[in-house]
PDB file of C-alpha atoms in Angstrom:
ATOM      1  CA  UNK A 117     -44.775 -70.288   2.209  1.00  0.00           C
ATOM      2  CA  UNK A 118     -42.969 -71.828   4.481  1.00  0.00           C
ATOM      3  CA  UNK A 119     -44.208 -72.509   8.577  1.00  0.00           C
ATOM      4  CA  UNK A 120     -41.500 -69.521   9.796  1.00  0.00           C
ATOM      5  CA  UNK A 121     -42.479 -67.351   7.088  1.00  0.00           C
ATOM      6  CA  UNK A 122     -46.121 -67.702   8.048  1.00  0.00           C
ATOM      7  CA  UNK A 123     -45.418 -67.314  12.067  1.00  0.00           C
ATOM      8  CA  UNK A 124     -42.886 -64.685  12.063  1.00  0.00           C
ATOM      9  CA  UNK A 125     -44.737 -61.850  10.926  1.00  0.00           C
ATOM     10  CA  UNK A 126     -47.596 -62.657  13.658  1.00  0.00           C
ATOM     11  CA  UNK A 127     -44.943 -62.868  16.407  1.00  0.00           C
ATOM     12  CA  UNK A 128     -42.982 -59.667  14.990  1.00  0.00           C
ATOM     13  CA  UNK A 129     -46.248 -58.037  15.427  1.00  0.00           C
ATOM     14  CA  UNK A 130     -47.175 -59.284  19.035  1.00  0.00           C
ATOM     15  CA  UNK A 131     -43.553 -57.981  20.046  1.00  0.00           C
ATOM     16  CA  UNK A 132     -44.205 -54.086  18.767  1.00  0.00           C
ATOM     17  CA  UNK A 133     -47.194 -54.382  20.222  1.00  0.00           C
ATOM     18  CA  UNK A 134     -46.981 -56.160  23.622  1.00  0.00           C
ATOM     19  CA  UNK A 135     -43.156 -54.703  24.741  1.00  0.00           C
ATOM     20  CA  UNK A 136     -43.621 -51.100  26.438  1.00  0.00           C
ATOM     21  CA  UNK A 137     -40.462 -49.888  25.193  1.00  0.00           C
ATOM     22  CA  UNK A 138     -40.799 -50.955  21.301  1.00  0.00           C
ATOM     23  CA  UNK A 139     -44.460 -49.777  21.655  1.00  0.00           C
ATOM     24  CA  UNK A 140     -43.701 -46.008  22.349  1.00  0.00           C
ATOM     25  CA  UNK A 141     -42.424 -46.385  18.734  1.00  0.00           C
ATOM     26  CA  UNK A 142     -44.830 -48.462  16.448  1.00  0.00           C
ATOM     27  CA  UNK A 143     -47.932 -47.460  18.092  1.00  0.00           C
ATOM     28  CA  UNK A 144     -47.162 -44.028  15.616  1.00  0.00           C
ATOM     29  CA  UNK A 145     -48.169 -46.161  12.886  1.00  0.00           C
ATOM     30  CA  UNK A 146     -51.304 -47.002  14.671  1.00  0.00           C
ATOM     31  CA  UNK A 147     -52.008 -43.239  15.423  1.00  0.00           C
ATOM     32  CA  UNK A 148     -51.690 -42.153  11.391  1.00  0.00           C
ATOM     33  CA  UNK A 149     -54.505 -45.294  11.142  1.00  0.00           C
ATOM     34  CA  UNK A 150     -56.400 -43.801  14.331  1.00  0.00           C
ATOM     35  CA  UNK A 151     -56.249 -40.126  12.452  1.00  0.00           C
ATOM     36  CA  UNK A 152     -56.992 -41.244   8.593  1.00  0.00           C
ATOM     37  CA  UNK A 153     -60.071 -43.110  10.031  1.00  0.00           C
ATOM     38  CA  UNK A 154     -61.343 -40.075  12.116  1.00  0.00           C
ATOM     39  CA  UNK A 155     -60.536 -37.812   8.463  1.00  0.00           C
ATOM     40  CA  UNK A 156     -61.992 -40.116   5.940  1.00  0.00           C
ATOM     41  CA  UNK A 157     -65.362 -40.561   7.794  1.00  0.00           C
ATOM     42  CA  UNK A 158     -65.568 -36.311   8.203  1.00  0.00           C
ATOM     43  CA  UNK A 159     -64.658 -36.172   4.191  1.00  0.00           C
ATOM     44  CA  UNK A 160     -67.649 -39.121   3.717  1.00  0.00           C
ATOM     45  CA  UNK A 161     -70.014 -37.657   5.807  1.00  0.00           C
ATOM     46  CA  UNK A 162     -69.384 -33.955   4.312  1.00  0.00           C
ATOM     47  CA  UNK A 163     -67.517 -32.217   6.839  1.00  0.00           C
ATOM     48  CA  UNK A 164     -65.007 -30.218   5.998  1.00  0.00           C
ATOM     49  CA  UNK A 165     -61.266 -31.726   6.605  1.00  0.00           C
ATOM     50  CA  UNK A 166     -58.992 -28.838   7.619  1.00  0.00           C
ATOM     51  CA  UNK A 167     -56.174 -31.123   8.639  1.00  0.00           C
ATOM     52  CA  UNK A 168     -54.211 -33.664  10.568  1.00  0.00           C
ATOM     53  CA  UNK A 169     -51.503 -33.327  13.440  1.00  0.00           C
ATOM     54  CA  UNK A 170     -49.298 -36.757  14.181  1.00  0.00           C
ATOM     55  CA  UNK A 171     -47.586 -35.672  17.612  1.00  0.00           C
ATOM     56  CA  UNK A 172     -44.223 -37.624  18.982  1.00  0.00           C
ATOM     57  CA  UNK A 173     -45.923 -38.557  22.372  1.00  0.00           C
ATOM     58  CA  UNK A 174     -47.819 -40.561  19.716  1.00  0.00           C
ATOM     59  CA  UNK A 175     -51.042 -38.818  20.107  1.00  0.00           C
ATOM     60  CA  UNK A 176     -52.994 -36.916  17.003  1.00  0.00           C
ATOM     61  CA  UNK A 177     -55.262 -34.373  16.100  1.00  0.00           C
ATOM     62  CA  UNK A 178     -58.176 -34.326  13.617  1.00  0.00           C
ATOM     63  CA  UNK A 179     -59.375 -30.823  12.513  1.00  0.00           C
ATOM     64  CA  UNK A 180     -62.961 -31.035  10.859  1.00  0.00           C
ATOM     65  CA  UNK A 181     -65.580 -28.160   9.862  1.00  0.00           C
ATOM     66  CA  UNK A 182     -69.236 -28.681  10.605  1.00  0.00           C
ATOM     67  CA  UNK A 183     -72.463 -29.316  12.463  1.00  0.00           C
ATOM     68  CA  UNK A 184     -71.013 -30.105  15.910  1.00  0.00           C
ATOM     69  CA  UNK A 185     -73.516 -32.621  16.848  1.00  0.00           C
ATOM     70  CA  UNK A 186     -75.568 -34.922  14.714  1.00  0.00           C
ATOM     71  CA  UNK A 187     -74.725 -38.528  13.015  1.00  0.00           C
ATOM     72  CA  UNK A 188     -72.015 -37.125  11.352  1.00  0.00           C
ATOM     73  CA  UNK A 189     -69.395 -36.039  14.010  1.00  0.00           C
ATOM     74  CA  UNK A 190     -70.677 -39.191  15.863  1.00  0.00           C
ATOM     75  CA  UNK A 191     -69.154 -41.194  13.166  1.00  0.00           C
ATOM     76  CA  UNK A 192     -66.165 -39.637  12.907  1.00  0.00           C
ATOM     77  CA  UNK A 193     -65.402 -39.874  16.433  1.00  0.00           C
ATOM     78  CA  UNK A 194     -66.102 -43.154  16.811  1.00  0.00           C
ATOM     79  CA  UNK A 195     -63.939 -44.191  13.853  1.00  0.00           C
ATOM     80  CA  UNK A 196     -60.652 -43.254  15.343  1.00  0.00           C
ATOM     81  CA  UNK A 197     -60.296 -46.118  17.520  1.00  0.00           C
ATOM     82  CA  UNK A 198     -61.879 -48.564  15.388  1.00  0.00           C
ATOM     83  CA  UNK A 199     -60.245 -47.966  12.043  1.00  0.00           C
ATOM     84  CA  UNK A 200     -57.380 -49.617  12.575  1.00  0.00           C
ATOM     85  CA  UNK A 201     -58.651 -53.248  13.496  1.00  0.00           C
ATOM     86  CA  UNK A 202     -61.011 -52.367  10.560  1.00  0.00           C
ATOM     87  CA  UNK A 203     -58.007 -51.856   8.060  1.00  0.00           C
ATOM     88  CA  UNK A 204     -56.700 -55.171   9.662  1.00  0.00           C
ATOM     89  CA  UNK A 205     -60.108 -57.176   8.956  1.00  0.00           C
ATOM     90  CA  UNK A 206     -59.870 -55.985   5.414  1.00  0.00           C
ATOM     91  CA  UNK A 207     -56.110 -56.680   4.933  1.00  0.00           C
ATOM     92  CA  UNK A 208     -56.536 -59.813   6.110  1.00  0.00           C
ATOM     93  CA  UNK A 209     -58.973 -60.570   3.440  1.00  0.00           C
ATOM     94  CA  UNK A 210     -56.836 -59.505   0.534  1.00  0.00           C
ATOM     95  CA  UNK A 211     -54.075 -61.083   1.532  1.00  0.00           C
ATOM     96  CA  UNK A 212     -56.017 -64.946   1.621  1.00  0.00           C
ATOM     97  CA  UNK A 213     -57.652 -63.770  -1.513  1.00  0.00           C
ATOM     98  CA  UNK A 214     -53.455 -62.981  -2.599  1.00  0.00           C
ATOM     99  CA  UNK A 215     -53.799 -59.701  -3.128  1.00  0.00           C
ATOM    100  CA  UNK A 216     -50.845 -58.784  -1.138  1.00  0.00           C
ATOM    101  CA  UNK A 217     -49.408 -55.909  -4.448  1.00  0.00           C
ATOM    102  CA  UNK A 218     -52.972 -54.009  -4.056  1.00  0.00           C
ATOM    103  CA  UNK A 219     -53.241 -54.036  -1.013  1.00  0.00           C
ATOM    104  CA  UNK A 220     -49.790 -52.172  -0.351  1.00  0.00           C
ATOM    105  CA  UNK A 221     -50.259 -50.223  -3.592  1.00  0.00           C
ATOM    106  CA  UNK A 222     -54.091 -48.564  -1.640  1.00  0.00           C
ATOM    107  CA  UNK A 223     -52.083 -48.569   1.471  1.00  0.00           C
ATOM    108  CA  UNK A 224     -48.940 -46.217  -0.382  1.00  0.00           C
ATOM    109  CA  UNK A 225     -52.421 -44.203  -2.025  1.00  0.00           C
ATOM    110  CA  UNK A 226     -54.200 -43.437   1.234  1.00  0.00           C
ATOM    111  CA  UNK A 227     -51.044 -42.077   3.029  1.00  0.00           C
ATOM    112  CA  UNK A 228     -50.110 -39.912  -0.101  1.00  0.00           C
ATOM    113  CA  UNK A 229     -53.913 -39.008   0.358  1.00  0.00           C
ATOM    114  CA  UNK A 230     -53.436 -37.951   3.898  1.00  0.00           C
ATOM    115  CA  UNK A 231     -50.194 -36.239   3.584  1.00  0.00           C
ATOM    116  CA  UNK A 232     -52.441 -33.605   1.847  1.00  0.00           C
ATOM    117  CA  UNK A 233     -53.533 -32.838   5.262  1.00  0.00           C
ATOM    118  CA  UNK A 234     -50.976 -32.884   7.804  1.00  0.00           C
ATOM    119  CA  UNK A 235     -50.589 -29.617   8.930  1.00  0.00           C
ATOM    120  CA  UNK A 236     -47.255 -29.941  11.503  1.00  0.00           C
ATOM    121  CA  UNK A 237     -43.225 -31.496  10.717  1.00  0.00           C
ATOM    122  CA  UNK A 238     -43.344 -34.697  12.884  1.00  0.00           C
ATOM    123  CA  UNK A 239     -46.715 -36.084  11.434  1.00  0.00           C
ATOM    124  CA  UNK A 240     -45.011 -34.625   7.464  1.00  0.00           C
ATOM    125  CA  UNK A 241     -41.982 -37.520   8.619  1.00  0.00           C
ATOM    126  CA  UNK A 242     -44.009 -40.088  10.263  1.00  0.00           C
ATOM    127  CA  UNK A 243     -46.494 -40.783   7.001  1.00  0.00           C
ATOM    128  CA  UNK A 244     -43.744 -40.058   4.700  1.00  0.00           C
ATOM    129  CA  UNK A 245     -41.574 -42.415   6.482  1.00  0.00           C
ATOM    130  CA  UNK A 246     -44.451 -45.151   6.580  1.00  0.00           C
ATOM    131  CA  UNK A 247     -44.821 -44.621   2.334  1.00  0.00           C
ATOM    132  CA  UNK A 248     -41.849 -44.873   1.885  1.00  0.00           C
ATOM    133  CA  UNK A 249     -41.445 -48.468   3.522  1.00  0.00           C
ATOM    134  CA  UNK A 250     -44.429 -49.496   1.605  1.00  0.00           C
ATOM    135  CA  UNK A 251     -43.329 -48.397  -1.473  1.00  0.00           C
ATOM    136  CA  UNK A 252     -39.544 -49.838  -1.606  1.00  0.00           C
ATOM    137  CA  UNK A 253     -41.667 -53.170  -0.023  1.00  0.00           C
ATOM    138  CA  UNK A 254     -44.174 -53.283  -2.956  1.00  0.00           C
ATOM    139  CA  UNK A 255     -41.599 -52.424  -5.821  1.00  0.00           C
ATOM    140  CA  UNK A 256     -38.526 -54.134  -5.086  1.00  0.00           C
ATOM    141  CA  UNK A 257     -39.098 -57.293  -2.454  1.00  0.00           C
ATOM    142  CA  UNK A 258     -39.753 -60.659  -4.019  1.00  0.00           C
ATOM    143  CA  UNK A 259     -43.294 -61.800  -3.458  1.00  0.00           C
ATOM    144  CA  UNK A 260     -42.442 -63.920  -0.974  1.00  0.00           C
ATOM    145  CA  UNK A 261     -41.304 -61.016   1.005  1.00  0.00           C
ATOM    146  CA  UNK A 262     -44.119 -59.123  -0.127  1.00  0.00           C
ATOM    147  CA  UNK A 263     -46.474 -61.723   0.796  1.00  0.00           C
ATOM    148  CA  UNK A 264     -44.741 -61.950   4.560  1.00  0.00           C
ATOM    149  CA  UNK A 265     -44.759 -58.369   5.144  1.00  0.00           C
ATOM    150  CA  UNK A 266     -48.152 -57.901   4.292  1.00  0.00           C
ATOM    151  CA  UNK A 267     -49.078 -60.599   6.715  1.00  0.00           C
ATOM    152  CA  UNK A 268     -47.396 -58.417   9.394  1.00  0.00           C
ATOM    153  CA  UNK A 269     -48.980 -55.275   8.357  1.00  0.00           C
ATOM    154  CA  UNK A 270     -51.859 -56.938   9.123  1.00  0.00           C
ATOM    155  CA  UNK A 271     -51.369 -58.788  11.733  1.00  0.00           C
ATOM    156  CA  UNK A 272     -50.177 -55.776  13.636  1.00  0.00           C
ATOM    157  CA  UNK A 273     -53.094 -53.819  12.593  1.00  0.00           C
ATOM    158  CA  UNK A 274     -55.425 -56.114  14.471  1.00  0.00           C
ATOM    159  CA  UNK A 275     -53.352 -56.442  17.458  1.00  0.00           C
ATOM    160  CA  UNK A 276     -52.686 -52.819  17.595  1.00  0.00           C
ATOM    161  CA  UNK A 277     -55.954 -51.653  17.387  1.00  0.00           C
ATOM    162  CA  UNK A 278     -56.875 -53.447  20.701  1.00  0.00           C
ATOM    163  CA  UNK A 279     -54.408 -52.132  22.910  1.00  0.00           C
ATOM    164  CA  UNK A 280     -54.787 -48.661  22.641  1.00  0.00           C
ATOM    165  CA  UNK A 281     -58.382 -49.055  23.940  1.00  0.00           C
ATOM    166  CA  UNK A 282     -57.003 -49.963  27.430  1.00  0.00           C
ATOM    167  CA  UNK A 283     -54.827 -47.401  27.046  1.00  0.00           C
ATOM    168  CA  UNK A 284     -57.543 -44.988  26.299  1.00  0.00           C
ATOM    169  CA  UNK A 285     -59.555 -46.674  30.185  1.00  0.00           C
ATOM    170  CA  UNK A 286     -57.326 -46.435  31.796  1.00  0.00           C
ATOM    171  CA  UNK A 287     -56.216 -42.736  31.356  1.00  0.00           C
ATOM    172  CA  UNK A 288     -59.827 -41.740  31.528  1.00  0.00           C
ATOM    173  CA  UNK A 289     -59.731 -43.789  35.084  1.00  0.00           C
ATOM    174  CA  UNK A 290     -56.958 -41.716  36.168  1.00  0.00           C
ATOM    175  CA  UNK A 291     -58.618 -37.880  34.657  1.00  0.00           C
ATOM    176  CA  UNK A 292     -56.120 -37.728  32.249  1.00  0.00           C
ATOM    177  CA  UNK A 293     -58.278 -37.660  28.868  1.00  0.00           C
ATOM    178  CA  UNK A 294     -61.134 -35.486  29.593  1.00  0.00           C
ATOM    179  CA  UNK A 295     -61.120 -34.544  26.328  1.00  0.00           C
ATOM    180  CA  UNK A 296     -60.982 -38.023  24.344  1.00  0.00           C
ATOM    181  CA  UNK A 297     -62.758 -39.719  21.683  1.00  0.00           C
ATOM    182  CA  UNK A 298     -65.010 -41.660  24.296  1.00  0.00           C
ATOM    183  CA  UNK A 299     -65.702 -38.451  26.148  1.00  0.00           C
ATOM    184  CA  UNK A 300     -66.345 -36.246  23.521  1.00  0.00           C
ATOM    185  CA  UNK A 301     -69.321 -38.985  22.286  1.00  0.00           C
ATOM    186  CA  UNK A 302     -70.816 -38.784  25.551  1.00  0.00           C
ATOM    187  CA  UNK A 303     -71.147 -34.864  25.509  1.00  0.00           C
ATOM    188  CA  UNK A 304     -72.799 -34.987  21.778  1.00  0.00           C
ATOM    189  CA  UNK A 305     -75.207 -37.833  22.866  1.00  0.00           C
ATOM    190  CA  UNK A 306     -75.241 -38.211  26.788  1.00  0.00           C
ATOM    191  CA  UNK A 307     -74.057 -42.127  26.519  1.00  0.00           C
ATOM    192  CA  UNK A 308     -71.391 -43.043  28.843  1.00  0.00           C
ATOM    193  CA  UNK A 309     -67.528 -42.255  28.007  1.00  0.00           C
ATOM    194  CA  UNK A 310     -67.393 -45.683  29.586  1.00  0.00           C
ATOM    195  CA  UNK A 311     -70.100 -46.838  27.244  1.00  0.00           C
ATOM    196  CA  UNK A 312     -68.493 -46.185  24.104  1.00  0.00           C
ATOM    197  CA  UNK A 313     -64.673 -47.338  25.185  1.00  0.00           C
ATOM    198  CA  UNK A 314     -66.629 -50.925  25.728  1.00  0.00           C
ATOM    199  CA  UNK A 315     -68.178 -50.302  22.002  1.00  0.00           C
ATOM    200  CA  UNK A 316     -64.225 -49.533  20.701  1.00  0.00           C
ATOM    201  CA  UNK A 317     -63.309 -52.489  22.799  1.00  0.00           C
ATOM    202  CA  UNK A 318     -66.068 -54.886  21.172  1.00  0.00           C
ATOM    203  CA  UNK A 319     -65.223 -53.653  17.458  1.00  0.00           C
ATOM    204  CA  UNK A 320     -61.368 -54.012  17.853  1.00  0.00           C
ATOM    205  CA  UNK A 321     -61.139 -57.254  19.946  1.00  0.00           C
ATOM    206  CA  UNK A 322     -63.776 -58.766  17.194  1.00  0.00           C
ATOM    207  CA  UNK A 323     -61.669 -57.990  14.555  1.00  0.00           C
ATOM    208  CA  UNK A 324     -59.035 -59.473  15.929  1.00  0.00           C
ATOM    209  CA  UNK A 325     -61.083 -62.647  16.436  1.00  0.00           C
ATOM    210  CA  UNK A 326     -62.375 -62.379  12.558  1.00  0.00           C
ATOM    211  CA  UNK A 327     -58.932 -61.728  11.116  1.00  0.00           C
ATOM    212  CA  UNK A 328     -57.550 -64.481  13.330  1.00  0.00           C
ATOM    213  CA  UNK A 329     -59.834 -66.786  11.891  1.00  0.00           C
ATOM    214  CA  UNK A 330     -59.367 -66.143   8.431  1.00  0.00           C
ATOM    215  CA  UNK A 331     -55.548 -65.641   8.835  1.00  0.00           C
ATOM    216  CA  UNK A 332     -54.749 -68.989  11.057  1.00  0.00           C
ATOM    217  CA  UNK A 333     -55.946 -71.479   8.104  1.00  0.00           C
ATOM    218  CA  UNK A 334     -52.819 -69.745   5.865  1.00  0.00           C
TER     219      UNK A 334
END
């Protein structure tokens, strides 16, 4: 692989994340990770999933059955934000092990998964939309494209987890998420909203160290 091939899809990445107007646009991506992260921890930890909204102001709701306090809804509101620097950390290992083919084949699998569950029009064209460019990546590029795109995916998954975090602060400064992931922990268990955003903060900006690391030597 050549030196552009292996910087370009890092730099692509920083772009969608880092420019405000391209952001209002590819943080959706991050959102479906943000929402299948909150869903498959309330399937794992026996809630019951009911379903999934994908808005177009880029926000998302998670609809799960059960005890409303407890480990179990703690989990699955903590996983939200973390998921997607998660799903980075492990992309980036499967791609330096050159497993780029699985690793879009799961990633095609989990959206088909969570298309079960979306329950309104926007978020039905937003994962469809996402499969669909994984698919036609995975069956038809060259591996050399494959293997480039891949690094992008995953690359942006570790820089777009971070972000949203700040995001998330600085609404909450301003009263405009009473009702968020980091408030919502801190009525179940009495630890500060401010508490847990510093806990999202720790596990994103860590992966992005990790997958960095293990990335960088490619």
């Amino acid at each position: 692989m050549s030196t552009f091939a292996k910087w370009a899809p890092a730099v692509l990445a920083l772009v969608l994340v880092a420019g405000p107007g391209v952001w209002r646009w590819s943080r959706h991506t991050i959102t479906i990770a943000h929402e299948a992260g909150h869903a498959l921890v309330a399937v794992l930890t026996g809630r019951r999933l009911e379903g999934i909204k994908l808005n177009s102001d880029t926000s998302g709701v998670t609809v799960s059955r059960g005890r409303p306090t407890g480990v179990a809804v703690v989990l699955m509101y903590f996983a939200g934000y973390v998921t997607p620097s998660l799903l980075g950390l492990g992309a980036a290992a499967l791609v330096t092990a050159e497993q780029v083919r699985p690793l879009l084949w799961a990633t095609v699998a989990l959206l088909a998964a969570m298309l079960v569950m979306i329950r309104n029009a926007f978020g039905v064209l937003s994962v469809v939309l996402t499969g669909a460019v994984m698919f036609v990546v995975s069956w038809y590029a060259t591996p050399e494209w494959q293997a480039a795109f891949a690094l992008f995916v995953t690359w942006f998954l570790l820089l777009g987890g971070v972000r949203p975090v700040g995001e998330l602060q600085s609404r909450r400064a301003r009263g405009r998420a009473p009702r968020s992931d980091a408030d919502q922990l801190a009525r179940i268990t009495g630890v500060p909203g401010l508490v847990w955003v510093l806990l999202f903060a720790a596990v994103t900006i860590g992966a992005l160290v990790l997958g960095g690391r293990v990335l960088l030597p490619l």
